[in-house]
């Protein structure tokens, strides 16, 4: 029936316009999400630099898992978290040394990559990580007895491991 009340006209027009408004709002929120991701990475870097262990671990993961990984940066940030009793960082660091053969040994250049992996698996195992026990045993069977002995001596001081900042 015609004529419609002002209320009816408003509701009819709003029903046509609402989907477009909803799409615009959602697109705006999506664009904001992109900005927030970039901001969150810089915030993460600030937290990591100020000593936040979880931020150091997350930053190390980002460097290791990015499209163009930066393994030396990943090792640096993971090492900083790992020496603060962060078991996931210890395990990730050990896997980087074991699987990708990067670094130079517990961040001091004196151990092989295999020895560095053994070093960080030992640290995680000392905190009860079952997978670390298994991986450490597997590596031990592949390593020279002298290197195993050297790593075991050093592994008692894993919290003091040096973490070299890549240049």
GROMACS .gro file of C-alpha atoms in nm:
model
  167
    1UNK     CA    1   0.000   0.000   0.000
    2UNK     CA    2   0.113   0.346  -0.076
    3UNK     CA    3   0.189   0.603   0.086
    4UNK     CA    4   0.443   0.464   0.332
    5UNK     CA    5   0.528   0.619   0.664
    6UNK     CA    6   0.867   0.782   0.709
    7UNK     CA    7   0.967   0.489   0.927
    8UNK     CA    8   0.877   0.236   0.655
    9UNK     CA    9   1.069   0.435   0.391
   10UNK     CA   10   1.375   0.451   0.619
   11UNK     CA   11   1.368   0.077   0.689
   12UNK     CA   12   1.322  -0.006   0.321
   13UNK     CA   13   1.616   0.214   0.214
   14UNK     CA   14   1.832   0.093   0.504
   15UNK     CA   15   1.777  -0.270   0.399
   16UNK     CA   16   1.921  -0.186   0.056
   17UNK     CA   17   2.215   0.013   0.194
   18UNK     CA   18   2.303  -0.209   0.493
   19UNK     CA   19   2.494  -0.477   0.295
   20UNK     CA   20   2.713  -0.210   0.134
   21UNK     CA   21   2.781  -0.052   0.474
   22UNK     CA   22   2.867  -0.392   0.620
   23UNK     CA   23   3.110  -0.467   0.336
   24UNK     CA   24   3.278  -0.128   0.381
   25UNK     CA   25   3.313  -0.175   0.756
   26UNK     CA   26   3.458  -0.524   0.715
   27UNK     CA   27   3.702  -0.402   0.451
   28UNK     CA   28   3.813  -0.126   0.686
   29UNK     CA   29   3.866  -0.372   0.968
   30UNK     CA   30   4.068  -0.595   0.737
   31UNK     CA   31   4.292  -0.304   0.638
   32UNK     CA   32   4.339  -0.216   1.004
   33UNK     CA   33   4.446  -0.574   1.072
   34UNK     CA   34   4.733  -0.538   0.825
   35UNK     CA   35   4.858  -0.227   1.002
   36UNK     CA   36   4.823  -0.392   1.342
   37UNK     CA   37   5.032  -0.691   1.229
   38UNK     CA   38   5.318  -0.460   1.131
   39UNK     CA   39   5.283  -0.271   1.456
   40UNK     CA   40   5.271  -0.592   1.656
   41UNK     CA   41   5.601  -0.704   1.505
   42UNK     CA   42   5.771  -0.379   1.604
   43UNK     CA   43   5.610  -0.401   1.946
   44UNK     CA   44   5.736  -0.759   1.969
   45UNK     CA   45   6.087  -0.640   1.883
   46UNK     CA   46   6.069  -0.375   2.155
   47UNK     CA   47   5.947  -0.631   2.410
   48UNK     CA   48   6.218  -0.876   2.301
   49UNK     CA   49   6.489  -0.610   2.332
   50UNK     CA   50   6.367  -0.524   2.680
   51UNK     CA   51   6.394  -0.887   2.794
   52UNK     CA   52   6.048  -1.039   2.735
   53UNK     CA   53   6.125  -1.411   2.697
   54UNK     CA   54   5.807  -1.498   2.507
   55UNK     CA   55   5.863  -1.210   2.264
   56UNK     CA   56   6.219  -1.332   2.205
   57UNK     CA   57   6.089  -1.680   2.127
   58UNK     CA   58   5.815  -1.550   1.896
   59UNK     CA   59   6.061  -1.324   1.716
   60UNK     CA   60   6.301  -1.615   1.670
   61UNK     CA   61   6.016  -1.822   1.526
   62UNK     CA   62   5.924  -1.540   1.286
   63UNK     CA   63   6.282  -1.516   1.160
   64UNK     CA   64   6.305  -1.895   1.121
   65UNK     CA   65   5.969  -1.945   0.951
   66UNK     CA   66   5.939  -1.643   0.725
   67UNK     CA   67   5.929  -1.659   0.346
   68UNK     CA   68   6.292  -1.549   0.344
   69UNK     CA   69   6.428  -1.692   0.669
   70UNK     CA   70   6.707  -1.518   0.852
   71UNK     CA   71   6.858  -1.810   1.043
   72UNK     CA   72   7.132  -1.612   1.224
   73UNK     CA   73   6.866  -1.371   1.361
   74UNK     CA   74   6.641  -1.665   1.451
   75UNK     CA   75   6.926  -1.833   1.637
   76UNK     CA   76   7.009  -1.513   1.824
   77UNK     CA   77   6.654  -1.450   1.951
   78UNK     CA   78   6.587  -1.818   2.025
   79UNK     CA   79   6.917  -1.841   2.215
   80UNK     CA   80   6.821  -1.545   2.433
   81UNK     CA   81   6.490  -1.712   2.518
   82UNK     CA   82   6.645  -2.059   2.553
   83UNK     CA   83   6.895  -1.956   2.817
   84UNK     CA   84   6.604  -1.821   3.023
   85UNK     CA   85   6.459  -2.174   3.067
   86UNK     CA   86   6.219  -2.145   2.771
   87UNK     CA   87   6.188  -2.510   2.664
   88UNK     CA   88   6.012  -2.446   2.328
   89UNK     CA   89   6.298  -2.208   2.237
   90UNK     CA   90   6.555  -2.468   2.341
   91UNK     CA   91   6.385  -2.731   2.126
   92UNK     CA   92   6.349  -2.501   1.826
   93UNK     CA   93   6.711  -2.390   1.855
   94UNK     CA   94   6.828  -2.752   1.873
   95UNK     CA   95   6.622  -2.839   1.564
   96UNK     CA   96   6.768  -2.544   1.373
   97UNK     CA   97   7.120  -2.661   1.451
   98UNK     CA   98   7.037  -3.024   1.379
   99UNK     CA   99   6.820  -2.993   1.069
  100UNK     CA  100   6.949  -2.686   0.895
  101UNK     CA  101   7.310  -2.703   1.006
  102UNK     CA  102   7.330  -2.329   1.069
  103UNK     CA  103   7.517  -2.134   1.332
  104UNK     CA  104   7.855  -2.209   1.476
  105UNK     CA  105   7.790  -2.406   1.788
  106UNK     CA  106   7.613  -2.294   2.103
  107UNK     CA  107   7.675  -1.942   1.977
  108UNK     CA  108   8.049  -1.950   2.043
  109UNK     CA  109   8.188  -2.130   1.741
  110UNK     CA  110   8.351  -2.412   1.942
  111UNK     CA  111   8.095  -2.689   1.891
  112UNK     CA  112   7.975  -2.849   1.570
  113UNK     CA  113   7.616  -2.793   1.467
  114UNK     CA  114   7.544  -3.145   1.589
  115UNK     CA  115   7.711  -3.059   1.919
  116UNK     CA  116   7.505  -2.741   1.945
  117UNK     CA  117   7.186  -2.937   1.886
  118UNK     CA  118   7.295  -3.185   2.153
  119UNK     CA  119   7.371  -2.892   2.387
  120UNK     CA  120   7.020  -2.742   2.356
  121UNK     CA  121   6.846  -3.082   2.366
  122UNK     CA  122   7.033  -3.143   2.692
  123UNK     CA  123   6.904  -2.812   2.828
  124UNK     CA  124   6.544  -2.901   2.737
  125UNK     CA  125   6.585  -3.256   2.869
  126UNK     CA  126   6.709  -3.120   3.202
  127UNK     CA  127   6.366  -2.957   3.234
  128UNK     CA  128   6.185  -3.283   3.162
  129UNK     CA  129   6.107  -3.257   2.792
  130UNK     CA  130   6.058  -3.615   2.669
  131UNK     CA  131   6.124  -3.537   2.302
  132UNK     CA  132   6.452  -3.374   2.401
  133UNK     CA  133   6.562  -3.696   2.576
  134UNK     CA  134   6.488  -3.896   2.262
  135UNK     CA  135   6.657  -3.655   2.019
  136UNK     CA  136   6.960  -3.619   2.245
  137UNK     CA  137   7.002  -3.998   2.264
  138UNK     CA  138   6.980  -4.024   1.885
  139UNK     CA  139   7.243  -3.753   1.835
  140UNK     CA  140   7.471  -3.900   2.099
  141UNK     CA  141   7.490  -4.225   1.903
  142UNK     CA  142   7.612  -4.027   1.598
  143UNK     CA  143   7.870  -3.809   1.773
  144UNK     CA  144   8.229  -3.873   1.873
  145UNK     CA  145   8.270  -3.960   2.240
  146UNK     CA  146   8.507  -3.668   2.298
  147UNK     CA  147   8.255  -3.418   2.162
  148UNK     CA  148   7.973  -3.570   2.370
  149UNK     CA  149   8.188  -3.539   2.683
  150UNK     CA  150   8.274  -3.175   2.602
  151UNK     CA  151   7.911  -3.084   2.543
  152UNK     CA  152   7.796  -3.258   2.861
  153UNK     CA  153   8.052  -3.058   3.061
  154UNK     CA  154   7.931  -2.733   2.910
  155UNK     CA  155   7.564  -2.827   2.925
  156UNK     CA  156   7.555  -2.782   3.302
  157UNK     CA  157   7.600  -2.408   3.235
  158UNK     CA  158   7.352  -2.364   2.949
  159UNK     CA  159   7.192  -2.059   3.113
  160UNK     CA  160   7.523  -1.881   3.056
  161UNK     CA  161   7.541  -1.961   2.685
  162UNK     CA  162   7.655  -1.669   2.478
  163UNK     CA  163   7.419  -1.549   2.210
  164UNK     CA  164   7.598  -1.369   1.928
  165UNK     CA  165   7.404  -1.088   1.762
  166UNK     CA  166   7.434  -1.123   1.384
  167UNK     CA  167   7.604  -0.830   1.216
   0.00000   0.00000   0.00000
